[in-house]
């Protein structure tokens, strides 16, 4: 359980950082092109390191179809939806509505995997999600105008992020290797985003500035480490515990947004939301 807790927190940190890094990249690069940079960047890094990090990791071919199917939408469609939401709504609202993911994850885990959910865990989950929502509920003043339909982007992103862990857990029960799960998923997702890039733009190569490539490469690495940490957490613990812990990533998003994007200031509301989130996490951990 300790390993699952550590990995879940690591996933939240990397994911929160990735949301802000993507916002920096989106200043010069559109979402589709950003995805075509970020996802393959982590895939390439993973492939280069695979001779070292996959040593001693056995191959279980029966789990391959599950990880391949997962990779078709996670992180491919999730990345596209998140980047598009980032551009339309900004990182704060993206994180706020994206934080509904643990509700989808826990519901799917209880229904599909028959994981037990203690009343105290349910209360902790709701409190943690509420706290994160309070932290990020205010729309940044420099965001400009956006349409109501754009809210569907982070909601769809939350749904994808929510159902991915239960599916990953099914695959990990067959092939208990988060490293292989992440690598196979990212290879499939890279094929998806590059195919979409080719169809939409006529070329696999992305036309982007050096700064845009830099920020989206960092985004891809951060998001990839988040996915790897999430798979490791799911491998070592129940989703009903992991999902609420990973849901605290808006804390990281708000903190980094205040430092790097300059449109979030620490207020009493943010402090109150932080305390609620911490209280919710505490309830989940002691259940």
mmCIF file of C-alpha atoms in Angstrom:
data_model
loop_
_atom_site.group_PDB
_atom_site.id
_atom_site.type_symbol
_atom_site.label_atom_id
_atom_site.label_comp_id
_atom_site.label_asym_id
_atom_site.label_seq_id
_atom_site.Cartn_x
_atom_site.Cartn_y
_atom_site.Cartn_z
ATOM 1 C CA UNK A 1 0.000 0.000 0.000
ATOM 2 C CA UNK A 2 2.875 2.370 0.764
ATOM 3 C CA UNK A 3 4.191 1.983 -2.772
ATOM 4 C CA UNK A 4 0.725 2.667 -4.208
ATOM 5 C CA UNK A 5 0.426 5.853 -2.150
ATOM 6 C CA UNK A 6 3.845 7.124 -3.221
ATOM 7 C CA UNK A 7 3.191 6.359 -6.891
ATOM 8 C CA UNK A 8 -0.255 8.011 -6.747
ATOM 9 C CA UNK A 9 1.217 11.218 -5.326
ATOM 10 C CA UNK A 10 3.984 11.133 -7.958
ATOM 11 C CA UNK A 11 1.377 10.772 -10.695
ATOM 12 C CA UNK A 12 -0.457 13.835 -9.359
ATOM 13 C CA UNK A 13 2.720 15.917 -9.267
ATOM 14 C CA UNK A 14 3.762 15.033 -12.815
ATOM 15 C CA UNK A 15 0.238 15.510 -14.179
ATOM 16 C CA UNK A 16 -0.183 18.905 -12.513
ATOM 17 C CA UNK A 17 3.140 20.048 -13.930
ATOM 18 C CA UNK A 18 2.194 18.751 -17.379
ATOM 19 C CA UNK A 19 -0.978 20.871 -17.466
ATOM 20 C CA UNK A 20 1.019 24.065 -16.916
ATOM 21 C CA UNK A 21 3.835 23.113 -19.299
ATOM 22 C CA UNK A 22 1.251 22.441 -22.003
ATOM 23 C CA UNK A 23 -0.183 25.920 -21.502
ATOM 24 C CA UNK A 24 3.251 27.386 -22.202
ATOM 25 C CA UNK A 25 3.532 25.320 -25.375
ATOM 26 C CA UNK A 26 0.046 26.267 -26.535
ATOM 27 C CA UNK A 27 1.140 29.895 -26.808
ATOM 28 C CA UNK A 28 2.778 29.041 -30.149
ATOM 29 C CA UNK A 29 1.537 25.558 -31.099
ATOM 30 C CA UNK A 30 -2.012 24.290 -31.677
ATOM 31 C CA UNK A 31 -3.322 21.318 -29.630
ATOM 32 C CA UNK A 32 -3.071 18.688 -32.378
ATOM 33 C CA UNK A 33 0.509 19.541 -33.186
ATOM 34 C CA UNK A 34 1.316 19.714 -29.482
ATOM 35 C CA UNK A 35 0.027 16.171 -29.016
ATOM 36 C CA UNK A 36 2.043 15.023 -32.039
ATOM 37 C CA UNK A 37 5.150 16.354 -30.285
ATOM 38 C CA UNK A 38 4.519 15.398 -26.669
ATOM 39 C CA UNK A 39 3.308 11.788 -26.940
ATOM 40 C CA UNK A 40 5.999 10.595 -29.399
ATOM 41 C CA UNK A 41 8.665 12.458 -27.384
ATOM 42 C CA UNK A 42 8.060 10.337 -24.296
ATOM 43 C CA UNK A 43 7.666 7.215 -26.439
ATOM 44 C CA UNK A 44 11.047 7.817 -28.066
ATOM 45 C CA UNK A 45 12.689 8.439 -24.693
ATOM 46 C CA UNK A 46 11.123 5.277 -23.288
ATOM 47 C CA UNK A 47 12.296 3.217 -26.292
ATOM 48 C CA UNK A 48 15.840 4.512 -25.926
ATOM 49 C CA UNK A 49 15.876 3.586 -22.238
ATOM 50 C CA UNK A 50 14.019 0.293 -22.645
ATOM 51 C CA UNK A 51 17.139 -1.924 -22.922
ATOM 52 C CA UNK A 52 18.023 -0.765 -19.403
ATOM 53 C CA UNK A 53 14.697 -0.394 -17.634
ATOM 54 C CA UNK A 54 12.997 -3.462 -19.124
ATOM 55 C CA UNK A 55 15.727 -5.886 -18.120
ATOM 56 C CA UNK A 56 14.193 -8.678 -16.083
ATOM 57 C CA UNK A 57 10.644 -7.679 -17.047
ATOM 58 C CA UNK A 58 8.984 -10.847 -18.411
ATOM 59 C CA UNK A 59 6.686 -10.710 -21.432
ATOM 60 C CA UNK A 60 3.146 -12.043 -21.038
ATOM 61 C CA UNK A 61 1.579 -11.978 -24.475
ATOM 62 C CA UNK A 62 -1.970 -12.515 -23.182
ATOM 63 C CA UNK A 63 -1.894 -9.009 -21.719
ATOM 64 C CA UNK A 64 -0.787 -7.364 -24.964
ATOM 65 C CA UNK A 65 -4.301 -6.827 -26.458
ATOM 66 C CA UNK A 66 -5.469 -5.051 -23.284
ATOM 67 C CA UNK A 67 -2.527 -2.635 -23.243
ATOM 68 C CA UNK A 68 -2.839 -2.033 -26.996
ATOM 69 C CA UNK A 69 -6.548 -1.271 -26.681
ATOM 70 C CA UNK A 70 -5.853 1.051 -23.760
ATOM 71 C CA UNK A 71 -3.204 2.887 -25.774
ATOM 72 C CA UNK A 72 -5.686 3.706 -28.514
ATOM 73 C CA UNK A 73 -7.367 6.241 -26.228
ATOM 74 C CA UNK A 74 -4.985 6.690 -23.279
ATOM 75 C CA UNK A 75 -3.037 8.892 -23.466
ATOM 76 C CA UNK A 76 -3.798 9.725 -27.133
ATOM 77 C CA UNK A 77 -7.364 11.026 -26.941
ATOM 78 C CA UNK A 78 -6.765 12.261 -23.393
ATOM 79 C CA UNK A 79 -3.818 14.364 -24.562
ATOM 80 C CA UNK A 80 -5.759 15.843 -27.477
ATOM 81 C CA UNK A 81 -8.743 16.661 -25.267
ATOM 82 C CA UNK A 82 -6.599 18.158 -22.499
ATOM 83 C CA UNK A 83 -4.570 20.334 -24.858
ATOM 84 C CA UNK A 84 -7.711 21.549 -26.629
ATOM 85 C CA UNK A 85 -9.311 22.304 -23.257
ATOM 86 C CA UNK A 86 -6.150 24.071 -22.124
ATOM 87 C CA UNK A 87 -6.284 26.357 -25.117
ATOM 88 C CA UNK A 88 -10.023 27.023 -24.894
ATOM 89 C CA UNK A 89 -10.406 27.330 -21.123
ATOM 90 C CA UNK A 90 -6.934 27.581 -19.590
ATOM 91 C CA UNK A 91 -5.130 25.187 -17.205
ATOM 92 C CA UNK A 92 -7.131 26.060 -14.098
ATOM 93 C CA UNK A 93 -10.616 25.214 -15.406
ATOM 94 C CA UNK A 94 -9.157 22.235 -17.254
ATOM 95 C CA UNK A 95 -7.825 20.897 -13.981
ATOM 96 C CA UNK A 96 -11.025 21.697 -12.074
ATOM 97 C CA UNK A 97 -13.361 19.722 -14.328
ATOM 98 C CA UNK A 98 -10.678 17.151 -15.052
ATOM 99 C CA UNK A 99 -10.627 16.455 -11.349
ATOM 100 C CA UNK A 100 -13.964 14.657 -11.757
ATOM 101 C CA UNK A 101 -11.913 11.736 -13.117
ATOM 102 C CA UNK A 102 -11.668 9.922 -9.755
ATOM 103 C CA UNK A 103 -15.460 9.801 -9.546
ATOM 104 C CA UNK A 104 -15.523 7.967 -12.887
ATOM 105 C CA UNK A 105 -12.553 5.809 -11.841
ATOM 106 C CA UNK A 106 -14.009 4.738 -8.508
ATOM 107 C CA UNK A 107 -17.457 4.064 -9.996
ATOM 108 C CA UNK A 108 -15.925 1.919 -12.736
ATOM 109 C CA UNK A 109 -13.716 0.076 -10.251
ATOM 110 C CA UNK A 110 -16.635 -0.712 -7.952
ATOM 111 C CA UNK A 111 -18.918 -1.834 -10.792
ATOM 112 C CA UNK A 112 -16.410 -3.543 -13.085
ATOM 113 C CA UNK A 113 -13.751 -4.826 -10.671
ATOM 114 C CA UNK A 114 -15.992 -5.202 -7.607
ATOM 115 C CA UNK A 115 -13.552 -3.255 -5.443
ATOM 116 C CA UNK A 116 -14.942 -2.474 -1.978
ATOM 117 C CA UNK A 117 -15.622 1.157 -1.122
ATOM 118 C CA UNK A 118 -15.891 2.014 2.540
ATOM 119 C CA UNK A 119 -18.202 4.912 3.497
ATOM 120 C CA UNK A 120 -15.208 6.820 4.892
ATOM 121 C CA UNK A 121 -13.382 6.460 1.558
ATOM 122 C CA UNK A 122 -16.411 7.783 -0.307
ATOM 123 C CA UNK A 123 -16.602 10.796 2.008
ATOM 124 C CA UNK A 124 -12.861 11.373 1.601
ATOM 125 C CA UNK A 125 -13.157 11.186 -2.185
ATOM 126 C CA UNK A 126 -15.991 13.723 -2.299
ATOM 127 C CA UNK A 127 -14.181 16.069 0.115
ATOM 128 C CA UNK A 128 -10.919 15.872 -1.845
ATOM 129 C CA UNK A 129 -12.664 16.551 -5.159
ATOM 130 C CA UNK A 130 -14.626 19.421 -3.610
ATOM 131 C CA UNK A 131 -11.453 20.919 -2.178
ATOM 132 C CA UNK A 132 -9.674 20.768 -5.521
ATOM 133 C CA UNK A 133 -12.708 22.323 -7.218
ATOM 134 C CA UNK A 134 -12.750 25.193 -4.707
ATOM 135 C CA UNK A 135 -9.062 25.811 -5.320
ATOM 136 C CA UNK A 136 -9.452 26.140 -9.066
ATOM 137 C CA UNK A 137 -13.013 27.347 -9.524
ATOM 138 C CA UNK A 138 -12.193 30.983 -10.358
ATOM 139 C CA UNK A 139 -11.685 31.749 -14.011
ATOM 140 C CA UNK A 140 -8.433 33.659 -14.700
ATOM 141 C CA UNK A 141 -9.107 37.226 -15.719
ATOM 142 C CA UNK A 142 -6.807 37.132 -18.739
ATOM 143 C CA UNK A 143 -8.434 34.061 -20.245
ATOM 144 C CA UNK A 144 -10.756 35.896 -22.594
ATOM 145 C CA UNK A 145 -14.109 34.584 -23.845
ATOM 146 C CA UNK A 146 -15.062 30.942 -24.239
ATOM 147 C CA UNK A 147 -18.213 29.087 -25.256
ATOM 148 C CA UNK A 148 -20.197 26.701 -23.055
ATOM 149 C CA UNK A 149 -19.582 23.746 -25.383
ATOM 150 C CA UNK A 150 -15.881 23.984 -24.557
ATOM 151 C CA UNK A 151 -16.706 22.586 -21.112
ATOM 152 C CA UNK A 152 -17.311 19.233 -22.822
ATOM 153 C CA UNK A 153 -13.575 19.001 -23.517
ATOM 154 C CA UNK A 154 -12.386 18.680 -19.885
ATOM 155 C CA UNK A 155 -15.443 16.546 -19.021
ATOM 156 C CA UNK A 156 -14.583 14.088 -21.792
ATOM 157 C CA UNK A 157 -10.979 14.203 -20.629
ATOM 158 C CA UNK A 158 -12.097 13.345 -17.088
ATOM 159 C CA UNK A 159 -14.117 10.396 -18.400
ATOM 160 C CA UNK A 160 -11.134 9.013 -20.328
ATOM 161 C CA UNK A 161 -8.798 9.529 -17.373
ATOM 162 C CA UNK A 162 -11.342 7.888 -15.097
ATOM 163 C CA UNK A 163 -11.960 4.688 -17.062
ATOM 164 C CA UNK A 164 -8.284 4.172 -17.981
ATOM 165 C CA UNK A 165 -7.075 2.949 -14.531
ATOM 166 C CA UNK A 166 -9.663 0.133 -14.230
ATOM 167 C CA UNK A 167 -8.820 -1.064 -17.747
ATOM 168 C CA UNK A 168 -5.109 -0.862 -16.925
ATOM 169 C CA UNK A 169 -5.717 -2.883 -13.766
ATOM 170 C CA UNK A 170 -7.389 -5.615 -15.818
ATOM 171 C CA UNK A 171 -4.312 -5.774 -18.045
ATOM 172 C CA UNK A 172 -1.914 -5.628 -15.096
ATOM 173 C CA UNK A 173 -3.686 -8.608 -13.508
ATOM 174 C CA UNK A 174 -2.607 -10.585 -16.584
ATOM 175 C CA UNK A 175 0.764 -8.912 -17.232
ATOM 176 C CA UNK A 176 1.926 -7.267 -13.973
ATOM 177 C CA UNK A 177 4.389 -4.813 -15.493
ATOM 178 C CA UNK A 178 3.605 -1.064 -15.363
ATOM 179 C CA UNK A 179 6.674 -0.455 -17.536
ATOM 180 C CA UNK A 180 5.428 -2.629 -20.375
ATOM 181 C CA UNK A 181 1.897 -1.287 -19.960
ATOM 182 C CA UNK A 182 3.131 2.287 -20.317
ATOM 183 C CA UNK A 183 5.457 1.563 -23.240
ATOM 184 C CA UNK A 184 2.866 -0.379 -25.250
ATOM 185 C CA UNK A 185 0.201 2.214 -24.513
ATOM 186 C CA UNK A 186 2.454 5.070 -25.582
ATOM 187 C CA UNK A 187 3.518 3.324 -28.793
ATOM 188 C CA UNK A 188 -0.142 2.892 -29.744
ATOM 189 C CA UNK A 189 -0.982 6.466 -28.748
ATOM 190 C CA UNK A 190 1.946 7.799 -30.764
ATOM 191 C CA UNK A 191 0.604 6.002 -33.830
ATOM 192 C CA UNK A 192 -2.824 7.540 -33.195
ATOM 193 C CA UNK A 193 -1.691 11.150 -32.779
ATOM 194 C CA UNK A 194 0.764 10.959 -35.678
ATOM 195 C CA UNK A 195 -1.935 9.497 -37.924
ATOM 196 C CA UNK A 196 -4.315 12.294 -36.953
ATOM 197 C CA UNK A 197 -1.519 14.801 -37.591
ATOM 198 C CA UNK A 198 -0.903 13.276 -41.037
ATOM 199 C CA UNK A 199 -4.601 13.342 -41.981
ATOM 200 C CA UNK A 200 -5.186 16.888 -40.721
ATOM 201 C CA UNK A 201 -1.912 18.519 -41.776
ATOM 202 C CA UNK A 202 -0.674 16.327 -44.627
ATOM 203 C CA UNK A 203 2.587 15.489 -42.882
ATOM 204 C CA UNK A 204 3.828 13.524 -39.894
ATOM 205 C CA UNK A 205 6.319 16.305 -39.164
ATOM 206 C CA UNK A 206 5.055 19.121 -36.952
ATOM 207 C CA UNK A 207 5.722 22.702 -37.956
ATOM 208 C CA UNK A 208 6.455 24.478 -34.687
ATOM 209 C CA UNK A 209 8.843 26.964 -33.177
ATOM 210 C CA UNK A 210 11.824 25.816 -31.147
ATOM 211 C CA UNK A 211 10.177 27.068 -27.960
ATOM 212 C CA UNK A 212 6.960 25.227 -28.760
ATOM 213 C CA UNK A 213 8.824 21.974 -29.374
ATOM 214 C CA UNK A 214 10.752 22.425 -26.143
ATOM 215 C CA UNK A 215 7.681 22.983 -23.963
ATOM 216 C CA UNK A 216 5.727 20.134 -25.524
ATOM 217 C CA UNK A 217 8.664 17.770 -25.192
ATOM 218 C CA UNK A 218 8.779 18.581 -21.482
ATOM 219 C CA UNK A 219 4.993 18.203 -21.342
ATOM 220 C CA UNK A 220 5.218 14.768 -22.924
ATOM 221 C CA UNK A 221 7.865 13.612 -20.469
ATOM 222 C CA UNK A 222 5.900 14.936 -17.504
ATOM 223 C CA UNK A 223 2.635 13.356 -18.687
ATOM 224 C CA UNK A 224 4.415 10.101 -19.490
ATOM 225 C CA UNK A 225 5.928 9.875 -16.026
ATOM 226 C CA UNK A 226 2.481 10.593 -14.614
ATOM 227 C CA UNK A 227 0.962 7.706 -16.597
ATOM 228 C CA UNK A 228 3.783 5.371 -15.588
ATOM 229 C CA UNK A 229 3.371 6.326 -11.926
ATOM 230 C CA UNK A 230 -0.391 5.822 -12.191
ATOM 231 C CA UNK A 231 0.034 2.319 -13.631
ATOM 232 C CA UNK A 232 2.487 1.490 -10.864
ATOM 233 C CA UNK A 233 0.042 2.790 -8.248
ATOM 234 C CA UNK A 234 -2.833 0.768 -9.725
ATOM 235 C CA UNK A 235 -0.582 -2.298 -9.793
ATOM 236 C CA UNK A 236 0.153 -1.953 -6.065
ATOM 237 C CA UNK A 237 -3.171 -0.798 -4.631
ATOM 238 C CA UNK A 238 -6.918 -0.494 -5.171
ATOM 239 C CA UNK A 239 -8.283 2.175 -7.482
ATOM 240 C CA UNK A 240 -10.655 3.314 -4.739
ATOM 241 C CA UNK A 241 -7.560 4.535 -2.885
ATOM 242 C CA UNK A 242 -5.306 5.523 -5.787
ATOM 243 C CA UNK A 243 -7.836 7.671 -7.696
ATOM 244 C CA UNK A 244 -8.522 10.166 -4.872
ATOM 245 C CA UNK A 245 -4.800 10.592 -4.200
ATOM 246 C CA UNK A 246 -3.994 11.201 -7.856
ATOM 247 C CA UNK A 247 -6.851 13.726 -7.944
ATOM 248 C CA UNK A 248 -4.867 16.311 -5.982
ATOM 249 C CA UNK A 249 -2.932 17.350 -9.100
ATOM 250 C CA UNK A 250 -4.764 20.734 -9.298
ATOM 251 C CA UNK A 251 -2.765 21.743 -6.213
ATOM 252 C CA UNK A 252 0.357 21.442 -8.336
ATOM 253 C CA UNK A 253 -1.304 23.159 -11.296
ATOM 254 C CA UNK A 254 -2.364 26.154 -9.201
ATOM 255 C CA UNK A 255 1.030 26.472 -7.502
ATOM 256 C CA UNK A 256 2.944 26.357 -10.782
ATOM 257 C CA UNK A 257 0.413 28.613 -12.526
ATOM 258 C CA UNK A 258 0.949 31.223 -9.823
ATOM 259 C CA UNK A 259 4.713 31.076 -10.391
ATOM 260 C CA UNK A 260 4.988 30.529 -14.151
ATOM 261 C CA UNK A 261 1.796 31.927 -15.707
ATOM 262 C CA UNK A 262 1.233 34.800 -13.266
ATOM 263 C CA UNK A 263 -2.570 34.627 -13.307
ATOM 264 C CA UNK A 264 -3.249 32.867 -10.019
ATOM 265 C CA UNK A 265 -2.722 34.472 -6.628
ATOM 266 C CA UNK A 266 -2.877 32.605 -3.341
ATOM 267 C CA UNK A 267 -6.088 33.623 -1.546
ATOM 268 C CA UNK A 268 -8.070 32.501 1.486
ATOM 269 C CA UNK A 269 -10.273 30.460 -0.849
ATOM 270 C CA UNK A 270 -7.273 28.555 -2.185
ATOM 271 C CA UNK A 271 -6.021 27.932 1.345
ATOM 272 C CA UNK A 272 -9.467 26.649 2.388
ATOM 273 C CA UNK A 273 -9.657 24.404 -0.679
ATOM 274 C CA UNK A 274 -6.205 23.044 0.063
ATOM 275 C CA UNK A 275 -7.199 22.184 3.630
ATOM 276 C CA UNK A 276 -10.321 20.409 2.347
ATOM 277 C CA UNK A 277 -8.294 18.434 -0.170
ATOM 278 C CA UNK A 278 -5.777 17.381 2.458
ATOM 279 C CA UNK A 279 -8.598 16.387 4.800
ATOM 280 C CA UNK A 280 -10.208 14.299 2.065
ATOM 281 C CA UNK A 281 -6.932 12.558 1.300
ATOM 282 C CA UNK A 282 -6.450 11.856 5.017
ATOM 283 C CA UNK A 283 -9.883 10.220 5.183
ATOM 284 C CA UNK A 284 -9.028 8.006 2.241
ATOM 285 C CA UNK A 285 -5.689 6.962 3.754
ATOM 286 C CA UNK A 286 -7.001 6.069 7.190
ATOM 287 C CA UNK A 287 -10.064 4.182 5.910
#
